[in-house]
mmCIF file of C-alpha atoms in Angstrom:
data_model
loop_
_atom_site.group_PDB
_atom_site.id
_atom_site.type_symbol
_atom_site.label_atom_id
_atom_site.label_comp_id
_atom_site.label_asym_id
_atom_site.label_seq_id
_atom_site.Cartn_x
_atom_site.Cartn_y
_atom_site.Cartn_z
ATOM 1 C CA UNK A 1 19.563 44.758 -1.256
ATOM 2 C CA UNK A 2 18.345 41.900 1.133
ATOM 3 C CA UNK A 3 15.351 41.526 -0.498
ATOM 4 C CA UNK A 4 17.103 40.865 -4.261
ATOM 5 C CA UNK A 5 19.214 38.509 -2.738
ATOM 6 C CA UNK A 6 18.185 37.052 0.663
ATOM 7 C CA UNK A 7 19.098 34.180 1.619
ATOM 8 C CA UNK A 8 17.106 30.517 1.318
ATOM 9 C CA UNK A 9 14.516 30.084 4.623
ATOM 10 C CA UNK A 10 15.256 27.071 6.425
ATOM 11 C CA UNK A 11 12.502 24.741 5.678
ATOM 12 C CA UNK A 12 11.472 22.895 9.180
ATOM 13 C CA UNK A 13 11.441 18.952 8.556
ATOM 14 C CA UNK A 14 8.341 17.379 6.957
ATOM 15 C CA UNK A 15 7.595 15.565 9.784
ATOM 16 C CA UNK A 16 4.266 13.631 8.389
ATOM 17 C CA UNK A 17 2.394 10.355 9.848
ATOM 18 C CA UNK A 18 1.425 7.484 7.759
ATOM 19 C CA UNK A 19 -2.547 8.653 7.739
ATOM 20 C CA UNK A 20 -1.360 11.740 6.277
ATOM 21 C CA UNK A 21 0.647 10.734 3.685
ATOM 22 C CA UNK A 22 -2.358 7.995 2.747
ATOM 23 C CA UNK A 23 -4.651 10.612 2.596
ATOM 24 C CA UNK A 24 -2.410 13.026 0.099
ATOM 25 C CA UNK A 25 -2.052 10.457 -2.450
ATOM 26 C CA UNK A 26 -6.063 9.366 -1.545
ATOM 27 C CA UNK A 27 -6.546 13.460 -2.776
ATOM 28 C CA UNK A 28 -4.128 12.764 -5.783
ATOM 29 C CA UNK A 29 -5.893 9.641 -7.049
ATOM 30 C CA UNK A 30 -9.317 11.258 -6.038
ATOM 31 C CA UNK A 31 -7.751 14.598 -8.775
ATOM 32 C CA UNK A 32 -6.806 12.071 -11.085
ATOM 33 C CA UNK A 33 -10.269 10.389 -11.281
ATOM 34 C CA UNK A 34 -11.623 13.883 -12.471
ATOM 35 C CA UNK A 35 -8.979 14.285 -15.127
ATOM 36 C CA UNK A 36 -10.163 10.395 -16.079
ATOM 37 C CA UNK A 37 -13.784 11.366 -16.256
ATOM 38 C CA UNK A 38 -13.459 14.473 -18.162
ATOM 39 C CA UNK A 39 -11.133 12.514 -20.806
ATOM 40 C CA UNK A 40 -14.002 9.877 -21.152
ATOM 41 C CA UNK A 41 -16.587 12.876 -21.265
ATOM 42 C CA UNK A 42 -14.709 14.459 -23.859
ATOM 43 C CA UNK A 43 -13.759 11.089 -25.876
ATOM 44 C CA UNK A 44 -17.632 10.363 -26.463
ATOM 45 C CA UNK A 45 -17.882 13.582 -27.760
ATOM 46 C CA UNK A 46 -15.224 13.372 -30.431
ATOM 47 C CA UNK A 47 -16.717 9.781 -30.870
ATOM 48 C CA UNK A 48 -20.161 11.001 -31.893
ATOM 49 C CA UNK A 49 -18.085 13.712 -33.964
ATOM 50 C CA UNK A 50 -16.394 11.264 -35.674
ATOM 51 C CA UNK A 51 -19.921 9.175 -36.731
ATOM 52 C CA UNK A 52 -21.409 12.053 -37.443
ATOM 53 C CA UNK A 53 -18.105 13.051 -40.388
ATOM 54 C CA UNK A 54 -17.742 12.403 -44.017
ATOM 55 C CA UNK A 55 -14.427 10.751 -44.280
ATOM 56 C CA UNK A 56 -11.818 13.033 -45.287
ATOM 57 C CA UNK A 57 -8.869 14.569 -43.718
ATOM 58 C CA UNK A 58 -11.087 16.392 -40.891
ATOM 59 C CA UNK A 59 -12.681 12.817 -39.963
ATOM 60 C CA UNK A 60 -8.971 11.709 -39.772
ATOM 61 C CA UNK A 61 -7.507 15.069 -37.805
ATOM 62 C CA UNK A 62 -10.755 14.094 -35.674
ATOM 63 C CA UNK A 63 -9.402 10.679 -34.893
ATOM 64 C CA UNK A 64 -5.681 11.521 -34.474
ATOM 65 C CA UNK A 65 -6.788 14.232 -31.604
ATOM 66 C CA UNK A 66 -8.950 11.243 -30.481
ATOM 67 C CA UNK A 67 -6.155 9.164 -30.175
ATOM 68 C CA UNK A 68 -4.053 11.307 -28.221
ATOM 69 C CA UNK A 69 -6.265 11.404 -25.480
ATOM 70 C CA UNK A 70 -6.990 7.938 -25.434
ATOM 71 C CA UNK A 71 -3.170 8.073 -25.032
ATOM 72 C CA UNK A 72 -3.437 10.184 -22.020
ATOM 73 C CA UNK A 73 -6.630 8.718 -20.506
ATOM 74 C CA UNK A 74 -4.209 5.549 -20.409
ATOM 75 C CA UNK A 75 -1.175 7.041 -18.679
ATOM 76 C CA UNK A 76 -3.723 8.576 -16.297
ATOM 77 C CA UNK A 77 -4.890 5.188 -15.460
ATOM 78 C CA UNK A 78 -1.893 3.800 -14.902
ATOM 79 C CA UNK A 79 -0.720 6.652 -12.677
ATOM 80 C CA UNK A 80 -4.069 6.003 -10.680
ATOM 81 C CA UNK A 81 -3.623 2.371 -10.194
ATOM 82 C CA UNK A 82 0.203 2.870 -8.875
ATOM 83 C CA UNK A 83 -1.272 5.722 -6.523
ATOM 84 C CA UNK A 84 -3.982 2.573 -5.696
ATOM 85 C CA UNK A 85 -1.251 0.468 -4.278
ATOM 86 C CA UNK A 86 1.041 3.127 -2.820
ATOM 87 C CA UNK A 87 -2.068 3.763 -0.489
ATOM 88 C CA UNK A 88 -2.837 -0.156 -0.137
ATOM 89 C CA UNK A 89 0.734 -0.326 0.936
ATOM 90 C CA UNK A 90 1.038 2.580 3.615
ATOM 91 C CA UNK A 91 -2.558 1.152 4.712
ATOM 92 C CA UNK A 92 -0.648 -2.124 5.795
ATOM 93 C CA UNK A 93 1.657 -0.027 7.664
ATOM 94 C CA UNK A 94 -0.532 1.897 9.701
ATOM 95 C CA UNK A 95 -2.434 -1.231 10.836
ATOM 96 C CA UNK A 96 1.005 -2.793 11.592
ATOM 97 C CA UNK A 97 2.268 -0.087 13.621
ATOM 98 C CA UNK A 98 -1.449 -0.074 15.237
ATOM 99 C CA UNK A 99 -0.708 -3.849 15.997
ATOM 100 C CA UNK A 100 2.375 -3.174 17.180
ATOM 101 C CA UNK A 101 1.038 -0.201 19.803
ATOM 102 C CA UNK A 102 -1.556 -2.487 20.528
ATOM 103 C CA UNK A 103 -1.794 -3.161 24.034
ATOM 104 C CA UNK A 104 -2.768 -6.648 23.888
ATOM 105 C CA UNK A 105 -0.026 -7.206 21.464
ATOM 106 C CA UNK A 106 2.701 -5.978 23.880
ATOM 107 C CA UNK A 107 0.982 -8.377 27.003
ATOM 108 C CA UNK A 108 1.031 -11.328 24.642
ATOM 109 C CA UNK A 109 4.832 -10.612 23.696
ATOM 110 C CA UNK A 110 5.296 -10.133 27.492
ATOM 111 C CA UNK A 111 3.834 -13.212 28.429
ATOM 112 C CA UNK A 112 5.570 -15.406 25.507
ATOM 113 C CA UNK A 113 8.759 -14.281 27.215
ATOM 114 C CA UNK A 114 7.447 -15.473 30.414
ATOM 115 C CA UNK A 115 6.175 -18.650 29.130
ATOM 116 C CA UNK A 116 9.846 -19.300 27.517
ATOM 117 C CA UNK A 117 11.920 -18.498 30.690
ATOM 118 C CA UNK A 118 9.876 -21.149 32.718
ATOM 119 C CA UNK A 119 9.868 -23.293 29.685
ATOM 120 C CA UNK A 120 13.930 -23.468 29.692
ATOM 121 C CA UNK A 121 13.885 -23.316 33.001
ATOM 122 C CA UNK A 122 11.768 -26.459 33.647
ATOM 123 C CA UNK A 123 14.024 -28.485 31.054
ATOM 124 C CA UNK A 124 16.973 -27.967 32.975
ATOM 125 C CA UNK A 125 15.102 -29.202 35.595
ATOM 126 C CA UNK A 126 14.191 -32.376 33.745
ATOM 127 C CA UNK A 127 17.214 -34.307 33.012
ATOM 128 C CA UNK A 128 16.229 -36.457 29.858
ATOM 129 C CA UNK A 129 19.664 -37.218 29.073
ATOM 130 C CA UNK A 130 19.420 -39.905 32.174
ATOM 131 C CA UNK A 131 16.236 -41.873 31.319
ATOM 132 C CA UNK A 132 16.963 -45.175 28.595
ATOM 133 C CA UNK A 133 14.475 -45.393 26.369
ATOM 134 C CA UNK A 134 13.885 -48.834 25.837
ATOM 135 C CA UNK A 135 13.720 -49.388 29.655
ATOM 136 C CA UNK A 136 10.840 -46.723 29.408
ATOM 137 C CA UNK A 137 9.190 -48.140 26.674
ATOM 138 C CA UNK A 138 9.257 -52.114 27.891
ATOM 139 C CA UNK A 139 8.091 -50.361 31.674
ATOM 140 C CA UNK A 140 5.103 -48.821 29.751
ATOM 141 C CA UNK A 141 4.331 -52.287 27.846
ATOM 142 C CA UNK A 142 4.243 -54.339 30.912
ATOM 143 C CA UNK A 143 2.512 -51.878 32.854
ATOM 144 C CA UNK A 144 -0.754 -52.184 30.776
#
């Protein structure tokens, strides 16, 4: 009775980087470029077909069936070229998160935070509120 009716099997999370989900829709595009090439293989063949007719309803049934997969050869395409840019896109995000991991990238952003603690700390340190600057100005005229 188990076995009729058993219960659903707990699926574990698809836990999947970004170079794995770049390289399933590189193997989608790659199955889609097949289906592409055996739609143009087959569309010169109905082509020569087609020269090769008398007009007439056959020449026509010909170029309706022709259509149609000139139809799909299209969608095809444009499910290829939106595949294209979903793997452009995930391709920025793996070099970003690479950037980010980077270890250079982390002692520059350590640094920078270095370099702005002694920067605020030196302009407290500085009081420009105190200095007139015409009286600097005129000093620095009749110095030269």
């Amino acid at each position: 009775m188990e076995r009729a009716f058993s219960a659903k099997k707990e699926k574990e999370p698809a836990s999947s980087s970004v170079q794995d989900a770049s390289d399933r829709i590189t193997r989608r595009g790659e199955t889609i470029d097949d289906k592409i090439k055996k739609l143009d293989a087959e569309l010169s063949r109905y082509k020569e077909q087609i020269k090769k007719m008398r007009p007439g309803p056959a020449q026509e049934a010909k170029k309706a069936r022709a259509m149609r997969m000139l139809k799909q050869k299209r969608t095809y395409e444009g499910q290829r070229d939106m595949l294209c840019s979903e793997s452009f896109k995930l391709d920025q995000v793996a070099c970003a998160v690479e950037g980010i991991k980077d270890k250079d990238a982390q002692q520059n952003l350590t640094s920078l935070k270095y370099a702005s603690k002694d920067l605020k700390g030196m302009v407290k340190i500085i009081k420009i509120h105190g200095i007139d600057v015409c009286d600097f100005s005129f000093t620095l005229l009749f110095q030269s």
